Amino acid sequence: MAFLGGLALLAAIQPSLAVPIADYNQPSRGLAPRAVSSSTDSLNGLCVTLQVYSGSSAVGYVARSGNGYNFASASTSATPFYLSSTLLSRYQLFDTDGTRPYISVVGWVMPGTSYGDRADWTFTLTASGRYLVNSTLTGQYMGSFLGTLGGAGSTYTVAVSSSSSSSAGGCYTAPEVATSVNGTASASVSSAGQLVGIMDMHNHLTAGYAFGGEMHCGDSWALGGVEDALRNSCDGHKSDTIGALLESALGGTSASNASGYGYPTFEQWPTYNSVLHEQAYYKGIERAYQSGVRVINVLLVANRVICNIFPYKDLSCDEMDQIQAQSTFLYQMQDYIDAKSGGAGKGWFRIATTPAQVRSIVAAGNLAVTIGLENSEVFGCSQTNATACTETVVDAGLDALQAIGVSGLFPVHKFDNAFGGTRMDPGAAGALINIGNLVSAGHWWELENCTTSAHDQPQALTNDDFANLLALGVVTVPAGTTLPVYRSGPACNIRGLTDIGAYLIQSMMKRGMMIHIDHMSVKTANMTLDLLLANNYPGTLSEHSWADYAMVDKVLSVGGVVGIYPFSTPQFVQEWRNYRALPHGANVTALGLGSDVNGLAVQPPARTDAATNAFTYPFDTLAGTKADKQALGSRTYDYNADGVAHYGMYAEWFVDAVNMAGSEGPLLKTHFLNSAEAYVSTWEKALKVL
């Protein structure tokens, strides 16, 4: 399947057409109209009436009449509509009963029960102060069609007038999630000019467009709002379906009791271990930003083999197609938040492609979003396709990635590839990924005794994990395939950095890109870090606890930055102390988070001591703001009972981690707040090596 770009991509995954409802008689309301002549991308949240014009002649005010809309001569009979942006200059309109006017196939404008591409309207301001309002899908203009409201030509314009208040106008308000954070955040730049804030170095906001587009249920944002982004259920994720079985294997959820209830009750997700459901809705991201997170590194993620295993998909399984789709989604996420924030450039979510842009964005009090890449077959360079992975392919691939703003990547991810060997997953997850390695690389993981104390993840002594996994029917191997059996104790992948892998590392250094060494085998990581040391290149990081301590120490020795995966807070604090005890542990003056949210990784669970040592609400965040419990729909989340069920609850987790550190709490807080500066300054130093 070819990559669907831009709006066509988004349209492809939207729900089906809105459907009409039964007749509804709209009573007249007393409105105090005033003309709206704002720019077309700043109308979000207004309660308005619509007056249709044909040329310079007024046709009438739009008024609900049964299952359609007629024209009234007086503004007092007009129906008030709530405007909710879907993208810049694009809106869905909410009638007073929550229905959305949509353009029917026949051509009339009718009220529908849900958002769909026919309920999306583009507003264009004209010299007269009125708007051209056309269906984003069909191009038809809102006007008179057979005497009622429908699709018409461009001679029709719409005067938009707002009431003095939504309550006075009787407007319906579109559902949304509040952040429950108040107050003014502390300065994000110190008196010395350094950034002050937390960086999440490993985040997958775009996972809804990975793995074919259907393995992950939900999205960090959606054109239709929270009802679509955190929708009630998804195909393939209900009880005993493949999605439920995979989530049970990866996160420990119940496969037999997976009704999929999301919005509005959120009975089943998000939870800390609902790893195939959206855990980073944009209002949760905003809550974390209001609580001290100042930089997020969004990793575009893809895996061809996993995509092919999952039977439900509406996007290509080609990894670079998936990356392009996620890039489009991320940039449109910025536009969406802009549209919700008053117009282009006014949102708090800003994509940055250079260190200078990060500094400028954070200094302005916004969240800087950098872009990275984490996939197993970078540029299509699987191990079975290694001979086609040339220097020309690498150069062209890096050019293409930098063109969409990518500033760093993982040369190796889950599988052995043309660039090097992987650091294997342990346990049942390792069995699943090893089957993927067989498909992608053409062989099972091949291990040897380690030559130093550094080692990769241990593997099962027997093939029980494989047998149990194959019994589920989720994956298969060719008939007659011999399952692997591994030795006990520490083991190392036999594969290290290849010649073309070394060329990739050298090319990344020449471009000043950040090199992620997590997921590399010990042998591959050692060879990579030796290249960096030989070139005095600091642009590297280990950010989510997927490297041996010896490799973390080597990252510190070259001047790189580190982060830690968010375990339970006691385990996280101990890991922080372990890092500081390394030979180069004195270089740990900053500590990033590697949340891996939406990355098939569980988030921090509920506290085990909540009954005797409860986290208290409201609380002061690390940014100095005041936060209370956050509600999604009708469910209010509590850190004591739910852990980090969704990204917004990192506001609690950071405070809990600092408290858990006891007398070292102030130092951990300093390290958290130093992490944005540490990453950006390291990136700047890498660029100076060019």
mmCIF file of C-alpha atoms in Angstrom, residues 81-363:
data_model
loop_
_atom_site.group_PDB
_atom_site.id
_atom_site.type_symbol
_atom_site.label_atom_id
_atom_site.label_comp_id
_atom_site.label_asym_id
_atom_site.label_seq_id
_atom_site.Cartn_x
_atom_site.Cartn_y
_atom_site.Cartn_z
ATOM 1 C CA PHE A 81 -23.733 26.333 16.985
ATOM 2 C CA TYR A 82 -20.559 25.567 18.886
ATOM 3 C CA LEU A 83 -17.425 25.656 16.700
ATOM 4 C CA SER A 84 -14.796 23.038 17.503
ATOM 5 C CA SER A 85 -11.643 23.084 15.397
ATOM 6 C CA THR A 86 -10.479 19.934 13.658
ATOM 7 C CA LEU A 87 -7.391 21.554 12.080
ATOM 8 C CA LEU A 88 -6.420 25.113 11.169
ATOM 9 C CA SER A 89 -9.447 26.831 9.556
ATOM 10 C CA ARG A 90 -11.419 23.580 9.773
ATOM 11 C CA TYR A 91 -14.276 22.918 12.187
ATOM 12 C CA GLN A 92 -17.023 20.594 13.217
ATOM 13 C CA LEU A 93 -20.217 22.364 14.258
ATOM 14 C CA PHE A 94 -22.237 21.193 17.243
ATOM 15 C CA ASP A 95 -25.981 21.750 17.316
ATOM 16 C CA THR A 96 -27.585 22.367 20.713
ATOM 17 C CA ASP A 97 -28.254 18.657 21.217
ATOM 18 C CA GLY A 98 -24.675 17.627 20.397
ATOM 19 C CA THR A 99 -25.354 16.538 16.818
ATOM 20 C CA ARG A 100 -23.019 17.666 14.023
ATOM 21 C CA PRO A 101 -24.278 19.143 10.736
ATOM 22 C CA TYR A 102 -22.877 17.147 7.815
ATOM 23 C CA ILE A 103 -23.239 17.253 4.051
ATOM 24 C CA SER A 104 -25.312 14.277 2.950
ATOM 25 C CA VAL A 105 -24.645 12.319 -0.214
ATOM 26 C CA VAL A 106 -27.777 13.870 -1.726
ATOM 27 C CA GLY A 107 -26.621 17.381 -0.858
ATOM 28 C CA TRP A 108 -28.657 18.524 2.137
ATOM 29 C CA VAL A 109 -26.994 19.545 5.396
ATOM 30 C CA MET A 110 -28.355 17.255 8.118
ATOM 31 C CA PRO A 111 -27.633 16.635 11.820
ATOM 32 C CA GLY A 112 -25.506 13.534 12.497
ATOM 33 C CA THR A 113 -24.667 11.626 15.631
ATOM 34 C CA SER A 114 -20.880 11.552 15.275
ATOM 35 C CA TYR A 115 -17.940 13.154 13.544
ATOM 36 C CA GLY A 116 -17.034 11.983 10.046
ATOM 37 C CA ASP A 117 -15.299 13.493 7.037
ATOM 38 C CA ARG A 118 -18.664 14.854 5.817
ATOM 39 C CA ALA A 119 -19.051 16.770 9.094
ATOM 40 C CA ASP A 120 -15.808 18.710 8.563
ATOM 41 C CA TRP A 121 -16.128 22.325 7.309
ATOM 42 C CA THR A 122 -13.438 24.707 6.029
ATOM 43 C CA PHE A 123 -13.889 28.431 6.745
ATOM 44 C CA THR A 124 -12.377 31.091 4.452
ATOM 45 C CA LEU A 125 -12.748 34.779 5.341
ATOM 46 C CA THR A 126 -13.758 37.041 2.438
ATOM 47 C CA ALA A 127 -13.347 40.780 1.893
ATOM 48 C CA SER A 128 -16.986 41.287 2.924
ATOM 49 C CA GLY A 129 -16.239 39.972 6.421
ATOM 50 C CA ARG A 130 -18.345 36.903 5.715
ATOM 51 C CA TYR A 131 -17.032 33.372 5.284
ATOM 52 C CA LEU A 132 -17.021 30.836 2.546
ATOM 53 C CA VAL A 133 -17.946 27.655 4.427
ATOM 54 C CA ASN A 134 -17.360 24.540 2.381
ATOM 55 C CA SER A 135 -17.349 20.824 3.006
ATOM 56 C CA THR A 136 -13.706 19.829 3.426
ATOM 57 C CA LEU A 137 -14.496 16.530 1.740
ATOM 58 C CA THR A 138 -16.677 17.509 -1.232
ATOM 59 C CA GLY A 139 -15.850 21.208 -1.714
ATOM 60 C CA GLN A 140 -19.550 22.118 -1.730
ATOM 61 C CA TYR A 141 -20.334 25.465 -0.121
ATOM 62 C CA MET A 142 -22.883 25.937 2.610
ATOM 63 C CA GLY A 143 -25.833 27.658 0.950
ATOM 64 C CA SER A 144 -29.347 27.089 -0.321
ATOM 65 C CA PHE A 145 -30.145 23.684 -1.840
ATOM 66 C CA LEU A 146 -33.759 23.182 -2.964
ATOM 67 C CA GLY A 147 -34.859 25.831 -0.480
ATOM 68 C CA THR A 148 -33.106 24.436 2.585
ATOM 69 C CA LEU A 149 -29.519 24.399 3.870
ATOM 70 C CA GLY A 150 -27.282 22.270 1.693
ATOM 71 C CA GLY A 151 -24.378 22.142 -0.706
ATOM 72 C CA ALA A 152 -24.213 25.009 -3.183
ATOM 73 C CA GLY A 153 -21.795 27.117 -5.219
ATOM 74 C CA SER A 154 -19.184 29.689 -4.199
ATOM 75 C CA THR A 155 -21.600 32.623 -4.584
ATOM 76 C CA TYR A 156 -22.907 31.729 -1.126
ATOM 77 C CA THR A 157 -21.225 33.155 1.959
ATOM 78 C CA VAL A 158 -22.017 32.941 5.656
ATOM 79 C CA ALA A 159 -22.089 35.752 8.208
ATOM 80 C CA VAL A 160 -20.935 34.376 11.549
ATOM 81 C CA SER A 161 -22.190 36.136 14.679
ATOM 82 C CA SER A 162 -21.423 35.227 18.260
ATOM 83 C CA SER A 163 -23.659 35.523 21.290
ATOM 84 C CA SER A 164 -22.431 37.300 24.398
ATOM 85 C CA SER A 165 -21.874 33.949 26.107
ATOM 86 C CA SER A 166 -22.403 30.279 25.463
ATOM 87 C CA SER A 167 -24.933 30.009 28.249
ATOM 88 C CA ALA A 168 -26.926 32.943 26.911
ATOM 89 C CA GLY A 169 -26.935 31.395 23.483
ATOM 90 C CA GLY A 170 -27.831 27.922 24.736
ATOM 91 C CA CYS A 171 -24.829 26.369 23.005
ATOM 92 C CA TYR A 172 -23.715 22.813 23.400
ATOM 93 C CA THR A 173 -20.081 22.562 24.495
ATOM 94 C CA ALA A 174 -17.927 19.919 22.846
ATOM 95 C CA PRO A 175 -16.489 17.386 25.310
ATOM 96 C CA GLU A 176 -12.833 17.740 26.244
ATOM 97 C CA VAL A 177 -10.427 16.837 29.025
ATOM 98 C CA ALA A 178 -9.250 19.392 31.598
ATOM 99 C CA THR A 179 -5.681 19.262 32.878
ATOM 100 C CA SER A 180 -6.563 20.126 36.505
ATOM 101 C CA VAL A 181 -3.389 22.214 36.795
ATOM 102 C CA ASN A 182 -3.443 25.826 37.950
ATOM 103 C CA GLY A 183 -0.998 28.580 38.755
ATOM 104 C CA THR A 184 2.070 30.022 37.089
ATOM 105 C CA ALA A 185 5.008 27.778 36.308
ATOM 106 C CA SER A 186 8.501 28.731 37.423
ATOM 107 C CA ALA A 187 10.930 30.190 34.882
ATOM 108 C CA SER A 188 11.993 27.788 32.144
ATOM 109 C CA VAL A 189 15.334 29.560 31.619
ATOM 110 C CA SER A 190 17.767 30.270 34.449
ATOM 111 C CA SER A 191 19.554 33.558 35.057
ATOM 112 C CA ALA A 192 22.585 31.904 33.451
ATOM 113 C CA GLY A 193 20.601 31.265 30.274
ATOM 114 C CA GLN A 194 20.236 27.523 30.781
ATOM 115 C CA LEU A 195 17.005 25.630 30.221
ATOM 116 C CA VAL A 196 15.163 24.551 33.369
ATOM 117 C CA GLY A 197 12.853 21.640 32.782
ATOM 118 C CA ILE A 198 12.395 17.913 32.356
ATOM 119 C CA MET A 199 13.003 16.057 29.105
ATOM 120 C CA ASP A 200 11.238 12.873 28.126
ATOM 121 C CA MET A 201 13.852 11.393 25.817
ATOM 122 C CA HIS A 202 11.814 8.413 24.613
ATOM 123 C CA ASN A 203 8.156 8.934 23.699
ATOM 124 C CA HIS A 204 5.850 7.452 21.048
ATOM 125 C CA LEU A 205 3.043 9.977 20.557
ATOM 126 C CA THR A 206 2.488 8.780 16.999
ATOM 127 C CA ALA A 207 2.078 5.053 17.712
ATOM 128 C CA GLY A 208 -1.505 5.066 16.425
ATOM 129 C CA TYR A 209 -0.037 5.201 12.912
ATOM 130 C CA ALA A 210 2.530 2.453 13.508
ATOM 131 C CA PHE A 211 2.202 -1.283 12.883
ATOM 132 C CA GLY A 212 -0.382 -0.816 10.112
ATOM 133 C CA GLY A 213 -2.544 1.685 11.980
ATOM 134 C CA GLU A 214 -4.851 -0.726 13.845
ATOM 135 C CA MET A 215 -2.703 -2.595 16.374
ATOM 136 C CA HIS A 216 -2.740 0.450 18.656
ATOM 137 C CA CYS A 217 -6.253 1.501 19.732
ATOM 138 C CA GLY A 218 -6.713 5.259 20.036
ATOM 139 C CA ASP A 219 -4.641 8.321 19.174
ATOM 140 C CA SER A 220 -2.974 11.240 20.937
ATOM 141 C CA TRP A 221 -5.417 13.503 19.058
ATOM 142 C CA ALA A 222 -8.119 13.132 16.438
ATOM 143 C CA LEU A 223 -10.010 15.445 14.114
ATOM 144 C CA GLY A 224 -13.251 14.512 15.861
ATOM 145 C CA GLY A 225 -11.937 15.275 19.342
ATOM 146 C CA VAL A 226 -11.675 13.149 22.468
ATOM 147 C CA GLU A 227 -14.645 10.969 21.482
ATOM 148 C CA ASP A 228 -12.702 9.724 18.458
ATOM 149 C CA ALA A 229 -9.166 9.827 19.850
ATOM 150 C CA LEU A 230 -10.063 7.741 22.909
ATOM 151 C CA ARG A 231 -12.928 5.895 21.246
ATOM 152 C CA ASN A 232 -14.938 3.295 23.067
ATOM 153 C CA SER A 233 -13.547 0.271 21.261
ATOM 154 C CA CYS A 234 -11.457 -0.875 18.301
ATOM 155 C CA ASP A 235 -11.667 -3.852 15.986
ATOM 156 C CA GLY A 236 -9.288 -6.570 17.065
ATOM 157 C CA HIS A 237 -9.118 -5.447 20.701
ATOM 158 C CA LYS A 238 -12.219 -7.003 22.249
ATOM 159 C CA SER A 239 -12.261 -10.113 24.430
ATOM 160 C CA ASP A 240 -10.195 -13.017 23.128
ATOM 161 C CA THR A 241 -9.264 -11.252 19.892
ATOM 162 C CA ILE A 242 -5.663 -11.038 18.725
ATOM 163 C CA GLY A 243 -5.292 -7.528 20.162
ATOM 164 C CA ALA A 244 -6.505 -8.654 23.570
ATOM 165 C CA LEU A 245 -4.193 -11.678 23.472
ATOM 166 C CA LEU A 246 -1.162 -9.575 22.504
ATOM 167 C CA GLU A 247 -1.872 -6.963 25.154
ATOM 168 C CA SER A 248 -2.240 -9.733 27.720
ATOM 169 C CA ALA A 249 1.133 -11.195 26.705
ATOM 170 C CA LEU A 250 2.906 -7.820 26.699
ATOM 171 C CA GLY A 251 1.197 -5.970 29.553
ATOM 172 C CA GLY A 252 -0.558 -8.550 31.691
ATOM 173 C CA THR A 253 -4.110 -7.341 31.028
ATOM 174 C CA SER A 254 -7.047 -9.746 30.846
ATOM 175 C CA ALA A 255 -7.589 -11.190 27.376
ATOM 176 C CA SER A 256 -10.998 -12.660 28.256
ATOM 177 C CA ASN A 257 -12.431 -9.483 29.790
ATOM 178 C CA ALA A 258 -11.423 -6.872 27.237
ATOM 179 C CA SER A 259 -14.678 -5.130 26.379
ATOM 180 C CA GLY A 260 -12.608 -2.158 25.246
ATOM 181 C CA TYR A 261 -14.495 0.541 27.120
ATOM 182 C CA GLY A 262 -12.742 3.869 26.612
ATOM 183 C CA TYR A 263 -14.598 7.157 26.222
ATOM 184 C CA PRO A 264 -16.666 8.250 28.114
ATOM 185 C CA THR A 265 -16.444 5.851 31.075
ATOM 186 C CA PHE A 266 -12.877 4.588 30.589
ATOM 187 C CA GLU A 267 -13.778 1.438 32.479
ATOM 188 C CA GLN A 268 -10.932 -0.545 30.932
ATOM 189 C CA TRP A 269 -8.405 1.859 29.474
ATOM 190 C CA PRO A 270 -6.133 3.664 29.749
ATOM 191 C CA THR A 271 -4.447 1.757 32.556
ATOM 192 C CA TYR A 272 -0.755 1.553 33.364
ATOM 193 C CA ASN A 273 -0.473 -1.748 31.471
ATOM 194 C CA SER A 274 -2.922 -1.209 28.574
ATOM 195 C CA VAL A 275 0.036 -1.139 26.197
ATOM 196 C CA LEU A 276 -1.969 -1.471 22.974
ATOM 197 C CA HIS A 277 -4.278 1.421 23.887
ATOM 198 C CA GLU A 278 -3.555 5.139 23.773
ATOM 199 C CA GLN A 279 -1.847 6.380 26.941
ATOM 200 C CA ALA A 280 -0.758 9.855 25.810
ATOM 201 C CA TYR A 281 -3.785 11.912 24.776
ATOM 202 C CA TYR A 282 -2.680 15.463 24.079
ATOM 203 C CA LYS A 283 -4.401 16.884 27.177
ATOM 204 C CA GLY A 284 -2.299 14.522 29.270
ATOM 205 C CA ILE A 285 0.780 15.786 27.434
ATOM 206 C CA GLU A 286 -0.361 19.314 28.263
ATOM 207 C CA ARG A 287 -0.748 18.392 31.931
ATOM 208 C CA ALA A 288 2.805 17.041 32.050
ATOM 209 C CA TYR A 289 4.054 20.179 30.287
ATOM 210 C CA GLN A 290 2.264 22.374 32.826
ATOM 211 C CA SER A 291 3.976 20.325 35.535
ATOM 212 C CA GLY A 292 7.580 20.709 34.367
ATOM 213 C CA VAL A 293 8.191 18.701 31.163
ATOM 214 C CA ARG A 294 9.772 21.120 28.690
ATOM 215 C CA VAL A 295 11.136 18.854 25.911
ATOM 216 C CA ILE A 296 9.778 15.605 24.468
ATOM 217 C CA ASN A 297 11.667 13.487 21.972
ATOM 218 C CA VAL A 298 8.993 11.790 19.860
ATOM 219 C CA LEU A 299 10.319 8.615 18.290
ATOM 220 C CA LEU A 300 8.583 7.583 15.086
ATOM 221 C CA VAL A 301 8.302 3.817 15.459
ATOM 222 C CA ALA A 302 7.782 0.980 13.002
ATOM 223 C CA ASN A 303 8.150 -2.766 12.706
ATOM 224 C CA ARG A 304 7.276 -4.553 9.467
ATOM 225 C CA VAL A 305 7.157 -8.023 10.984
ATOM 226 C CA ILE A 306 4.821 -7.116 13.847
ATOM 227 C CA CYS A 307 2.639 -5.202 11.385
ATOM 228 C CA ASN A 308 2.337 -8.264 9.149
ATOM 229 C CA ILE A 309 1.423 -10.479 12.109
ATOM 230 C CA PHE A 310 -1.503 -8.277 13.167
ATOM 231 C CA PRO A 311 -4.440 -8.971 10.807
ATOM 232 C CA TYR A 312 -6.164 -5.591 11.112
ATOM 233 C CA LYS A 313 -4.497 -2.729 9.237
ATOM 234 C CA ASP A 314 -5.307 0.250 7.048
ATOM 235 C CA LEU A 315 -1.756 1.448 6.341
ATOM 236 C CA SER A 316 1.310 -0.042 4.725
ATOM 237 C CA CYS A 317 3.591 -2.368 6.674
ATOM 238 C CA ASP A 318 6.656 -0.929 4.934
ATOM 239 C CA GLU A 319 8.593 0.670 7.777
ATOM 240 C CA MET A 320 9.529 3.853 5.955
ATOM 241 C CA ASP A 321 5.883 4.294 4.839
ATOM 242 C CA GLN A 322 4.875 4.052 8.507
ATOM 243 C CA ILE A 323 7.495 6.654 9.422
ATOM 244 C CA GLN A 324 6.196 9.087 6.800
ATOM 245 C CA ALA A 325 2.625 8.594 8.009
ATOM 246 C CA GLN A 326 3.634 9.324 11.604
ATOM 247 C CA SER A 327 5.570 12.418 10.567
ATOM 248 C CA THR A 328 2.471 13.821 8.859
ATOM 249 C CA PHE A 329 0.398 12.990 11.944
ATOM 250 C CA LEU A 330 2.885 14.729 14.271
ATOM 251 C CA TYR A 331 3.050 17.952 12.262
ATOM 252 C CA GLN A 332 -0.737 17.984 12.038
ATOM 253 C CA MET A 333 -0.869 17.461 15.801
ATOM 254 C CA GLN A 334 0.983 20.766 16.089
ATOM 255 C CA ASP A 335 -1.591 22.375 13.778
ATOM 256 C CA TYR A 336 -4.442 20.844 15.783
ATOM 257 C CA ILE A 337 -3.148 22.237 19.075
ATOM 258 C CA ASP A 338 -2.573 25.602 17.369
ATOM 259 C CA ALA A 339 -6.191 25.564 16.211
ATOM 260 C CA LYS A 340 -7.331 24.812 19.769
ATOM 261 C CA SER A 341 -5.103 27.615 21.093
ATOM 262 C CA GLY A 342 -6.185 30.566 18.951
ATOM 263 C CA GLY A 343 -4.518 30.048 15.591
ATOM 264 C CA ALA A 344 -1.338 29.228 13.700
ATOM 265 C CA GLY A 345 1.791 29.465 15.845
ATOM 266 C CA LYS A 346 -0.158 30.082 19.073
ATOM 267 C CA GLY A 347 -0.114 26.583 20.542
ATOM 268 C CA TRP A 348 2.060 25.316 23.380
ATOM 269 C CA PHE A 349 3.223 22.259 21.350
ATOM 270 C CA ARG A 350 6.082 23.280 19.016
ATOM 271 C CA ILE A 351 8.218 21.024 16.839
ATOM 272 C CA ALA A 352 11.953 21.800 16.895
ATOM 273 C CA THR A 353 14.566 20.607 14.415
ATOM 274 C CA THR A 354 17.592 22.458 15.832
ATOM 275 C CA PRO A 355 18.947 23.131 19.332
ATOM 276 C CA ALA A 356 18.378 26.865 18.789
ATOM 277 C CA GLN A 357 14.709 26.210 18.098
ATOM 278 C CA VAL A 358 14.421 24.158 21.284
ATOM 279 C CA ARG A 359 15.909 27.007 23.311
ATOM 280 C CA SER A 360 13.610 29.576 21.717
ATOM 281 C CA ILE A 361 10.490 27.450 22.231
ATOM 282 C CA VAL A 362 11.235 26.663 25.866
ATOM 283 C CA ALA A 363 12.187 30.277 26.588
#
